Coordinates of C-alpha atoms in Angstrom, one line a residue:
Chain A
M1 CA 21.4 -28.4 -35.0
T2 CA 19.8 -30.8 -32.7
S3 CA 20.4 -30.2 -29.0
I4 CA 20.1 -33.8 -28.0
G5 CA 23.4 -35.6 -27.2
T6 CA 25.6 -32.7 -28.1
G7 CA 26.2 -31.7 -24.5
Y8 CA 25.3 -28.1 -25.1
D9 CA 22.0 -28.4 -23.3
L10 CA 23.3 -29.6 -20.0
S11 CA 23.4 -26.1 -18.4
A12 CA 22.0 -22.7 -18.9
S13 CA 25.6 -21.4 -18.7
T14 CA 26.7 -23.0 -22.0
Y15 CA 26.0 -21.6 -25.5
S16 CA 25.7 -24.0 -28.4
P17 CA 28.1 -23.3 -31.3
D18 CA 25.3 -21.5 -33.2
G19 CA 24.7 -19.2 -30.2
R20 CA 21.7 -20.6 -28.5
I21 CA 21.0 -21.5 -25.0
F22 CA 19.0 -24.8 -25.1
Q23 CA 18.0 -24.7 -21.4
V24 CA 16.1 -21.4 -22.1
E25 CA 14.4 -23.0 -25.1
Y26 CA 13.3 -25.9 -23.1
A27 CA 11.9 -23.5 -20.6
N28 CA 9.9 -22.0 -23.4
K29 CA 8.6 -25.5 -24.2
A30 CA 7.3 -25.8 -20.7
V31 CA 5.3 -22.7 -21.4
E32 CA 4.0 -23.9 -24.7
N33 CA 2.5 -27.0 -23.1
S34 CA 0.6 -25.1 -20.6
G35 CA -3.0 -23.6 -20.7
T36 CA -3.3 -20.3 -22.5
A37 CA -3.1 -17.0 -20.7
I38 CA -4.1 -13.7 -22.4
G39 CA -4.0 -10.0 -21.5
L40 CA -5.8 -7.1 -23.1
R41 CA -4.9 -3.5 -22.7
V42 CA -7.9 -1.4 -23.5
K43 CA -9.1 2.2 -23.2
D44 CA -9.6 2.3 -19.5
G45 CA -7.8 -0.7 -18.1
I46 CA -6.4 -4.2 -18.4
V47 CA -8.2 -7.6 -18.5
L48 CA -6.3 -10.8 -17.8
A49 CA -7.7 -14.3 -18.6
V50 CA -6.4 -17.8 -18.1
E51 CA -7.5 -21.2 -19.4
K52 CA -6.8 -23.3 -16.3
I53 CA -6.8 -27.0 -17.3
I54 CA -8.4 -29.1 -14.6
H55 CA -6.4 -32.3 -14.5
S56 CA -8.5 -34.0 -11.8
K57 CA -12.1 -33.8 -10.9
L58 CA -11.1 -34.2 -7.3
L59 CA -9.6 -30.7 -7.2
V60 CA -11.5 -28.0 -5.3
P61 CA -13.0 -25.5 -7.7
E62 CA -11.0 -22.3 -8.1
A63 CA -7.9 -23.8 -6.4
N64 CA -4.4 -23.2 -7.7
R65 CA -5.0 -19.7 -9.0
R66 CA -2.9 -18.7 -11.9
I67 CA -3.7 -15.0 -11.7
Q68 CA -2.1 -13.3 -8.8
N69 CA -1.7 -9.8 -7.3
L70 CA 1.7 -8.2 -7.2
D71 CA 0.3 -5.0 -5.6
K72 CA -3.0 -3.2 -5.4
H73 CA -2.6 -1.9 -8.9
L74 CA -0.6 -4.8 -10.4
G75 CA -1.7 -8.2 -11.6
M76 CA 0.1 -11.2 -13.1
A77 CA -1.1 -14.1 -15.1
T78 CA 1.3 -17.0 -15.8
S79 CA 1.6 -19.8 -18.1
G80 CA 4.0 -22.7 -17.5
F81 CA 5.0 -24.3 -14.2
Q82 CA 2.6 -23.2 -11.6
A83 CA 5.2 -23.4 -8.8
D84 CA 7.6 -21.2 -10.8
G85 CA 4.7 -18.7 -11.3
R86 CA 4.1 -18.6 -7.6
S87 CA 7.8 -18.0 -6.9
L88 CA 8.0 -15.2 -9.5
A89 CA 4.9 -13.6 -8.1
N90 CA 6.4 -13.6 -4.6
R91 CA 9.4 -11.8 -6.0
G92 CA 7.1 -9.4 -7.8
R93 CA 5.3 -8.6 -4.6
D94 CA 8.7 -8.0 -2.8
E95 CA 9.8 -5.6 -5.6
A96 CA 6.5 -3.7 -5.6
T97 CA 6.6 -3.4 -1.8
S98 CA 10.2 -2.3 -1.9
Y99 CA 9.4 0.4 -4.4
R100 CA 6.6 1.6 -2.2
D101 CA 8.9 1.7 0.9
Y102 CA 11.6 3.7 -1.0
Y103 CA 9.4 6.2 -2.9
R104 CA 6.2 6.3 -0.9
Q105 CA 4.0 5.8 -4.0
P106 CA 2.7 3.0 -6.1
S107 CA 5.3 1.6 -8.5
P108 CA 5.1 2.2 -12.3
V109 CA 4.2 -1.1 -14.0
K110 CA 7.4 -0.9 -16.1
E111 CA 9.6 -0.6 -13.0
V112 CA 8.4 -3.9 -11.5
V113 CA 8.5 -5.5 -14.9
N114 CA 12.1 -4.4 -15.4
R115 CA 13.2 -5.7 -12.0
L116 CA 11.4 -9.0 -12.5
S117 CA 12.9 -9.4 -16.0
M118 CA 16.4 -8.9 -14.5
Y119 CA 15.6 -11.5 -11.9
V120 CA 14.5 -14.0 -14.5
Q121 CA 17.5 -13.2 -16.7
A122 CA 19.8 -14.1 -13.8
Y123 CA 18.5 -17.6 -13.9
T124 CA 19.9 -18.0 -17.5
L125 CA 23.5 -17.4 -16.3
Y126 CA 24.4 -20.2 -14.0
S127 CA 24.9 -23.9 -14.3
S128 CA 23.5 -24.3 -10.8
V129 CA 20.0 -23.1 -11.6
R130 CA 17.4 -23.7 -14.2
P131 CA 15.6 -20.9 -16.0
F132 CA 12.0 -20.0 -15.0
G133 CA 9.5 -22.2 -16.7
V134 CA 6.9 -19.5 -17.0
S135 CA 5.9 -16.6 -19.2
A136 CA 4.3 -14.0 -17.1
I137 CA 1.7 -11.5 -18.4
I138 CA 1.9 -8.4 -16.1
G139 CA -0.7 -5.8 -16.3
G140 CA -1.6 -2.7 -14.2
V141 CA -2.6 0.9 -14.2
D142 CA -0.1 3.6 -13.1
K143 CA 0.2 7.3 -13.6
T144 CA 0.7 6.8 -17.3
G145 CA -2.5 4.7 -17.7
P146 CA -3.0 1.0 -18.4
R147 CA 0.2 -1.0 -19.1
L148 CA 0.7 -4.6 -20.2
F149 CA 4.0 -6.6 -20.5
I150 CA 5.2 -10.2 -21.0
V151 CA 8.3 -11.5 -19.2
E152 CA 9.7 -14.5 -20.9
P153 CA 12.0 -17.3 -19.5
S154 CA 14.9 -15.7 -21.3
G155 CA 14.4 -12.5 -19.3
V156 CA 13.2 -10.3 -22.1
A157 CA 10.2 -8.2 -21.4
Y158 CA 8.2 -6.3 -24.0
G159 CA 5.2 -4.0 -23.7
Y160 CA 2.0 -5.1 -25.6
H161 CA -1.5 -3.9 -26.5
G162 CA -2.6 -7.5 -26.4
A163 CA -0.7 -10.5 -25.0
A164 CA -1.0 -14.2 -25.3
V165 CA 1.2 -17.0 -24.0
G166 CA 0.8 -20.8 -23.6
K167 CA -0.7 -23.5 -25.8
G168 CA -3.3 -21.5 -27.7
R169 CA -1.3 -18.3 -28.2
Q170 CA -1.2 -18.4 -32.0
L171 CA -5.0 -18.5 -32.4
A172 CA -5.4 -16.1 -29.5
K173 CA -3.1 -13.6 -31.1
T174 CA -4.9 -13.6 -34.4
E175 CA -8.2 -13.1 -32.5
I176 CA -6.8 -10.3 -30.4
E177 CA -5.5 -8.6 -33.6
K178 CA -9.1 -8.4 -34.8
L179 CA -10.2 -6.3 -31.8
K180 CA -10.1 -2.6 -31.7
L181 CA -8.3 -2.5 -28.3
S182 CA -8.0 1.3 -28.0
E183 CA -11.8 1.7 -28.3
L184 CA -12.9 -1.2 -26.1
S185 CA -14.0 -0.6 -22.4
T186 CA -12.8 -3.1 -19.8
R187 CA -16.4 -4.4 -19.4
E188 CA -16.5 -5.2 -23.2
A189 CA -12.9 -6.6 -23.0
V190 CA -14.0 -9.1 -20.3
A191 CA -16.5 -10.6 -22.8
E192 CA -13.9 -10.7 -25.6
A193 CA -11.3 -12.3 -23.3
A194 CA -13.7 -15.0 -22.2
R195 CA -14.7 -15.7 -25.8
I196 CA -11.0 -16.0 -26.9
I197 CA -10.2 -18.4 -24.1
Y198 CA -13.2 -20.6 -24.9
L199 CA -12.2 -20.4 -28.6
V200 CA -8.6 -21.5 -28.2
H201 CA -9.5 -24.3 -25.8
D202 CA -9.1 -27.6 -27.7
D203 CA -11.8 -29.8 -26.1
A204 CA -10.9 -32.7 -28.4
K205 CA -7.5 -33.0 -26.7
E206 CA -7.8 -31.4 -23.4
K207 CA -9.8 -32.2 -20.3
E208 CA -12.1 -29.7 -18.7
F209 CA -10.9 -26.2 -17.9
E210 CA -11.8 -23.3 -15.6
L211 CA -11.9 -19.7 -16.9
E212 CA -10.0 -17.4 -14.5
M213 CA -10.3 -13.7 -15.1
S214 CA -9.2 -10.5 -13.4
W215 CA -9.5 -6.8 -14.3
I216 CA -8.2 -3.5 -13.3
G217 CA -9.2 0.0 -14.4
D218 CA -11.7 2.8 -13.7
E219 CA -14.4 0.2 -13.0
T220 CA -12.4 -1.3 -10.1
N221 CA -11.1 2.0 -8.7
G222 CA -7.6 1.1 -9.9
L223 CA -7.5 -2.2 -7.9
H224 CA -6.5 -5.4 -9.5
V225 CA -9.4 -7.8 -8.6
P226 CA -11.1 -10.9 -9.9
V227 CA -13.9 -10.3 -12.3
P228 CA -17.1 -10.3 -10.2
E229 CA -19.0 -13.6 -10.3
G230 CA -22.1 -12.3 -12.1
L231 CA -20.1 -10.6 -14.9
L232 CA -17.9 -13.7 -15.3
A233 CA -20.9 -16.0 -15.6
E234 CA -22.4 -13.7 -18.2
A235 CA -19.1 -13.5 -20.2
E236 CA -18.9 -17.3 -20.1
R237 CA -22.5 -17.7 -21.3
K238 CA -21.8 -15.3 -24.2
A239 CA -18.5 -17.1 -25.0
K240 CA -20.2 -20.4 -25.3
E241 CA -22.9 -18.9 -27.5
A242 CA -20.3 -17.3 -29.8
L243 CA -18.5 -20.6 -30.0
E244 CA -21.5 -22.3 -31.5
T245 CA -22.0 -19.6 -34.1
F246 CA -18.3 -19.6 -34.9
E247 CA -18.1 -23.3 -35.8
Chain P
M1 CA 44.5 21.0 1.4
D2 CA 43.9 22.8 4.7
H3 CA 43.9 26.5 3.9
F4 CA 43.9 27.7 7.5
P5 CA 47.5 28.4 8.6
T6 CA 46.7 28.0 12.3
N7 CA 46.0 24.4 11.6
W8 CA 49.5 23.9 10.1
G9 CA 51.2 24.2 13.5
R10 CA 51.1 27.0 16.0
P11 CA 53.4 30.1 15.8
R12 CA 56.4 29.7 18.0
N13 CA 55.4 32.7 19.9
D14 CA 51.8 33.2 20.6
A15 CA 52.2 36.9 21.3
H16 CA 53.8 37.5 17.9
D17 CA 51.8 36.6 14.9
A18 CA 54.6 35.6 12.5
F19 CA 52.4 34.2 9.9
N20 CA 49.9 37.1 9.9
T21 CA 47.0 34.9 10.7
Y22 CA 45.1 37.5 12.7
P23 CA 42.2 37.1 13.5
L24 CA 43.1 33.6 14.6
H25 CA 40.3 31.4 13.5
Q26 CA 38.7 28.9 15.7
R27 CA 40.8 25.7 15.9
P28 CA 38.8 22.6 15.3
A29 CA 37.6 21.1 18.5
P30 CA 39.0 17.6 19.2
H31 CA 36.7 15.0 17.7
T32 CA 33.9 14.1 20.0
D33 CA 32.4 10.6 20.0
T34 CA 29.0 10.6 18.4
F35 CA 27.8 8.3 21.2
A36 CA 29.6 10.2 24.0
E37 CA 26.3 11.2 25.6
G38 CA 24.7 7.8 24.8
V39 CA 22.2 7.0 22.1
Q40 CA 19.5 9.7 22.0
R41 CA 15.9 8.6 21.9
T42 CA 12.7 10.4 21.5
Q43 CA 12.2 12.2 24.9
Q44 CA 9.3 14.4 23.9
P45 CA 7.0 14.8 20.9
I46 CA 7.8 17.6 18.6
V47 CA 5.0 18.3 16.1
T48 CA 1.8 17.3 18.0
G49 CA -1.9 16.8 17.5
T50 CA -4.3 17.3 20.3
S51 CA -7.4 15.3 21.3
V52 CA -9.3 12.7 19.3
L53 CA -12.9 11.8 20.3
A54 CA -14.9 8.8 19.3
I55 CA -18.3 7.3 20.1
K56 CA -20.3 4.3 19.2
Y57 CA -23.7 4.9 17.7
K58 CA -26.6 2.9 16.1
D59 CA -24.9 2.2 12.7
G60 CA -21.3 2.0 13.9
I61 CA -18.7 4.4 15.2
M62 CA -18.0 8.1 14.7
M63 CA -14.6 9.7 15.3
T64 CA -13.4 13.3 15.2
A65 CA -10.1 15.2 15.4
D66 CA -9.2 18.7 14.5
T67 CA -6.8 19.5 11.6
L68 CA -4.0 21.2 13.7
A69 CA -0.5 20.0 14.1
S70 CA 1.2 22.2 16.7
Y71 CA 4.9 22.9 17.1
G72 CA 5.1 23.4 20.8
S73 CA 2.5 26.1 21.5
L74 CA 2.8 27.4 17.9
A75 CA -0.1 26.5 15.6
R76 CA 2.3 25.3 12.9
F77 CA 0.3 23.2 10.4
K78 CA -3.4 24.0 10.2
S79 CA -4.7 21.4 7.7
I80 CA -3.2 18.1 8.7
Q81 CA -5.5 15.1 8.6
R82 CA -5.3 13.1 11.8
L83 CA -7.9 10.5 10.9
H84 CA -6.7 7.6 8.7
A85 CA -8.7 4.8 7.1
V86 CA -7.1 1.4 7.4
G87 CA -8.7 -0.9 4.8
E88 CA -12.4 -0.9 4.3
S89 CA -13.7 -1.2 7.8
T90 CA -11.4 0.6 10.2
V91 CA -10.4 4.2 11.0
I92 CA -7.6 5.3 13.4
G93 CA -7.2 8.8 14.9
A94 CA -4.0 10.0 16.4
S95 CA -2.9 12.5 18.9
G96 CA 0.7 13.0 19.9
D97 CA 3.7 13.1 17.6
M98 CA 2.7 13.5 14.0
S99 CA 5.9 12.1 12.5
D100 CA 5.4 8.9 14.6
F101 CA 1.8 8.8 13.3
Q102 CA 3.0 9.1 9.7
Y103 CA 5.3 6.2 10.3
L104 CA 2.4 4.2 11.7
Q105 CA 0.3 5.1 8.6
G106 CA 3.0 3.7 6.4
L107 CA 3.3 0.6 8.5
L108 CA -0.5 0.0 8.4
D109 CA -0.8 0.8 4.6
G110 CA 1.9 -1.8 4.0
L111 CA 0.0 -4.3 6.1
V112 CA -3.3 -3.6 4.2
T113 CA -1.5 -4.0 0.8
D114 CA 0.0 -7.4 1.9
E115 CA -3.4 -8.5 3.0
F116 CA -4.9 -7.4 -0.4
T117 CA -2.2 -9.1 -2.5
A118 CA -2.7 -12.4 -0.7
G119 CA -6.0 -12.4 -2.6
D120 CA -7.7 -14.9 -0.2
G121 CA -10.7 -12.7 0.4
D122 CA -9.7 -12.0 4.0
A123 CA -9.2 -8.4 5.3
L124 CA -8.1 -6.9 8.5
G125 CA -10.8 -5.6 10.8
P126 CA -10.6 -3.0 13.5
A127 CA -9.9 -5.6 16.3
E128 CA -6.8 -6.9 14.4
V129 CA -5.5 -3.4 13.6
H130 CA -5.9 -2.4 17.3
E131 CA -4.1 -5.5 18.5
Y132 CA -1.3 -5.0 16.0
L133 CA -0.9 -1.3 17.0
A134 CA -0.8 -2.3 20.7
R135 CA 2.0 -4.9 19.9
V136 CA 4.0 -2.3 17.9
L137 CA 3.7 0.4 20.5
Y138 CA 4.5 -1.9 23.4
A139 CA 7.5 -3.3 21.6
R140 CA 8.8 0.2 21.0
R141 CA 8.3 1.3 24.6
S142 CA 10.2 -1.8 25.7
K143 CA 13.1 -0.7 23.6
M144 CA 13.0 2.6 25.5
N145 CA 12.1 4.2 22.2
P146 CA 8.4 4.8 22.1
L147 CA 6.2 6.0 19.3
W148 CA 4.7 9.0 21.0
N149 CA 1.0 8.7 20.3
S150 CA -2.4 8.1 21.8
L151 CA -4.5 6.4 19.2
L152 CA -8.2 5.6 18.9
V153 CA -9.1 2.6 16.7
G154 CA -12.7 2.2 15.6
G155 CA -14.6 0.2 13.0
V156 CA -17.3 -2.2 12.0
K157 CA -16.8 -5.7 10.9
D158 CA -19.3 -8.6 10.6
G159 CA -22.0 -6.4 12.1
E160 CA -20.0 -5.7 15.3
S161 CA -18.8 -2.2 16.0
F162 CA -15.4 -1.9 17.7
L163 CA -13.9 1.0 19.5
A164 CA -10.6 1.0 21.5
Y165 CA -7.7 3.0 22.8
V166 CA -4.0 2.4 22.7
D167 CA -1.1 4.6 23.7
L168 CA 2.7 5.0 23.6
L169 CA 3.1 2.5 26.5
G170 CA 1.0 -0.1 24.8
T171 CA -1.9 0.4 27.3
T172 CA -5.2 -0.5 25.9
Y173 CA -8.8 -0.2 26.9
T174 CA -12.2 -0.1 25.4
A175 CA -15.5 1.8 26.0
S176 CA -18.4 3.1 24.0
T177 CA -17.1 6.6 24.3
L178 CA -13.3 7.4 24.1
A179 CA -11.1 10.5 24.0
T180 CA -7.4 11.1 24.1
G181 CA -5.3 14.0 25.5
Y182 CA -7.1 17.1 26.8
G183 CA -10.4 15.7 25.5
A184 CA -10.2 12.9 28.1
Y185 CA -10.6 15.6 30.8
I186 CA -12.9 18.1 29.1
A187 CA -15.0 16.1 26.5
L188 CA -15.2 12.6 27.8
P189 CA -17.7 13.4 30.7
L190 CA -19.9 15.2 28.1
L191 CA -19.7 12.2 25.7
R192 CA -20.5 9.7 28.5
Q193 CA -23.5 11.7 29.6
A194 CA -24.8 12.0 26.0
V195 CA -24.0 8.5 24.7
E196 CA -23.8 5.8 27.5
G197 CA -26.8 3.5 27.5
R198 CA -28.0 4.9 24.2
E199 CA -25.4 3.3 21.8
A200 CA -28.0 1.1 20.1
T201 CA -30.5 3.9 19.4
L202 CA -28.3 6.9 18.8
G203 CA -28.8 8.2 15.2
A204 CA -26.1 9.5 12.9
D205 CA -27.3 13.2 13.1
E206 CA -27.5 13.1 16.8
A207 CA -24.1 11.5 17.1
R208 CA -22.6 14.1 14.8
R209 CA -24.2 16.9 16.9
I210 CA -22.8 15.5 20.1
L211 CA -19.3 15.3 18.6
T212 CA -19.5 18.8 17.1
E213 CA -20.6 20.3 20.4
S214 CA -17.7 18.5 22.2
M215 CA -15.3 19.9 19.6
R216 CA -16.7 23.4 20.2
V217 CA -16.2 23.0 24.0
L218 CA -12.6 21.8 23.4
F219 CA -11.8 24.6 21.1
Y220 CA -12.9 27.1 23.8
R221 CA -10.8 25.4 26.5
D222 CA -7.8 23.7 24.8
A223 CA -5.1 26.1 23.8
R224 CA -3.7 23.5 21.3
S225 CA -6.9 23.1 19.3
L226 CA -8.4 24.5 16.2
N227 CA -11.9 25.3 15.1
K228 CA -11.5 23.1 12.0
F229 CA -12.1 19.4 12.3
Q230 CA -13.1 16.3 10.4
I231 CA -15.6 13.5 11.3
A232 CA -14.9 9.9 10.3
T233 CA -17.9 7.6 10.1
V234 CA -17.5 3.8 9.9
T235 CA -20.6 1.8 9.2
A236 CA -21.2 -1.6 7.5
A237 CA -21.0 0.3 4.2
G238 CA -17.4 1.4 4.9
V239 CA -15.3 4.3 6.0
D240 CA -16.1 7.9 5.2
I241 CA -13.9 10.8 6.4
S242 CA -15.6 14.2 6.0
E243 CA -14.1 17.3 4.5
P244 CA -12.9 19.8 7.2
I245 CA -15.8 21.4 9.1
V246 CA -15.3 25.0 10.4
L247 CA -17.0 26.0 13.6
D248 CA -18.5 29.4 14.2
T249 CA -17.4 30.6 17.6
A250 CA -18.3 33.7 19.6
W251 CA -15.7 35.5 21.8
G252 CA -17.8 38.5 22.8
F253 CA -17.9 37.2 26.4
A254 CA -14.1 37.6 26.7
E255 CA -14.6 41.3 27.2
G256 CA -16.4 40.8 30.5
I257 CA -13.8 38.4 32.0
R258 CA -12.2 39.8 35.1
G259 CA -9.8 38.4 37.6
Y260 CA -6.5 37.8 35.7
G261 CA -4.5 39.1 32.8
G262 CA -3.9 42.7 31.9
Q263 CA -7.2 44.4 32.7
T264 CA -7.0 48.0 33.8
Q265 CA -10.2 48.0 35.9

């Protein structure tokens, strides 16, 4: 059934006769049109990578970051509307801080993900709001080890070994499936993540892009931080090399 | 259901216990207003730490405090850390109420986390932490509800070393040698003599020796002190808080002390 002109897509509080909520599906479309974001959960940590499309040469390099910190041990990469991603990250920071204030310890990744997913879900219930136009990959290291989740516009959240959202997610997923994630170190995963982002970027259609990467694990003392410049440059060089042999 | 018969209504004759309620249990006192005596604020510290000492030296600052938290004159907790790293370039040391210090630790850790999550590459340095603490402590004293601490704040940022004091009134001052509590009377003159004028040339080993000797003197003279202490070092490389150091002390001379106490001759 088409959603156009039927009147069932005018608000997130209305089901269509076959049980869908079109506003949520449109939100997913917003994500599908955005630059790819991936997350890898490996042996000793998490690597997040984003293909940030540069829509103007006048932009300051590294502006409008799409990977953000929720806490010292929690990172979030978003795909979709940048402003919605910012807003969601703000909420994530509040939840992580609130957990720390209540329990005097860093939050489990799952706890913040659960709270955020309930928050996102609430935006699918009312006619006065629109659902979040982002899928968020949330990764971190807690007592139980590295953990990786995706929160979707509908409010569902699943845990993953490897995550991909955005325009190039299909190709990215097949590439991630080829990796032996449980045997990789974060350092190796940085190179793989860079390679995958370069691979899924469609330079025939798209303008230039900037590779944005962060990691967390034993190498970073459990802090979610941007991948150091030297390592990032090295990973990009290898990614470009791999791209030439791939084609 | 109230099971105490005396609460059901008094016997008609107090001399005759018709309901066999002897011994008469205490009747509940009339409800007293929680705030009848006014809102109660901290009027004295409870679990306390004694002196903190700090000096500037060639590579940065060095701070020391023993590991005792006293309950009055009782040596209640003997391995409490009173030095606390705030971010990568600052250390604070606390004397006074230890619960208030723990509250401040939580406050500062939250601040450092917020600064980290902002992800803009900026971090709080010792001067900012000191100013923040001064604002918090002054605000609390102005509410007639002070946080009962004397704190030393030290650190190194952008090649500049920083050392300052702040207390429960919000009073602040700075010097190249600082001490809180009893140490301000006993150890500070020693520190000044050893350090002042030599801040730029004083080596780490010498600085450590000066602080250790001062802690030894304090242990002999301060009845709320302990011979176990830690030394925090802040240099351009970051903060390092040592494992507890135990002092060897000699008390043989005590035999020969005359003039007070319970000697028999």
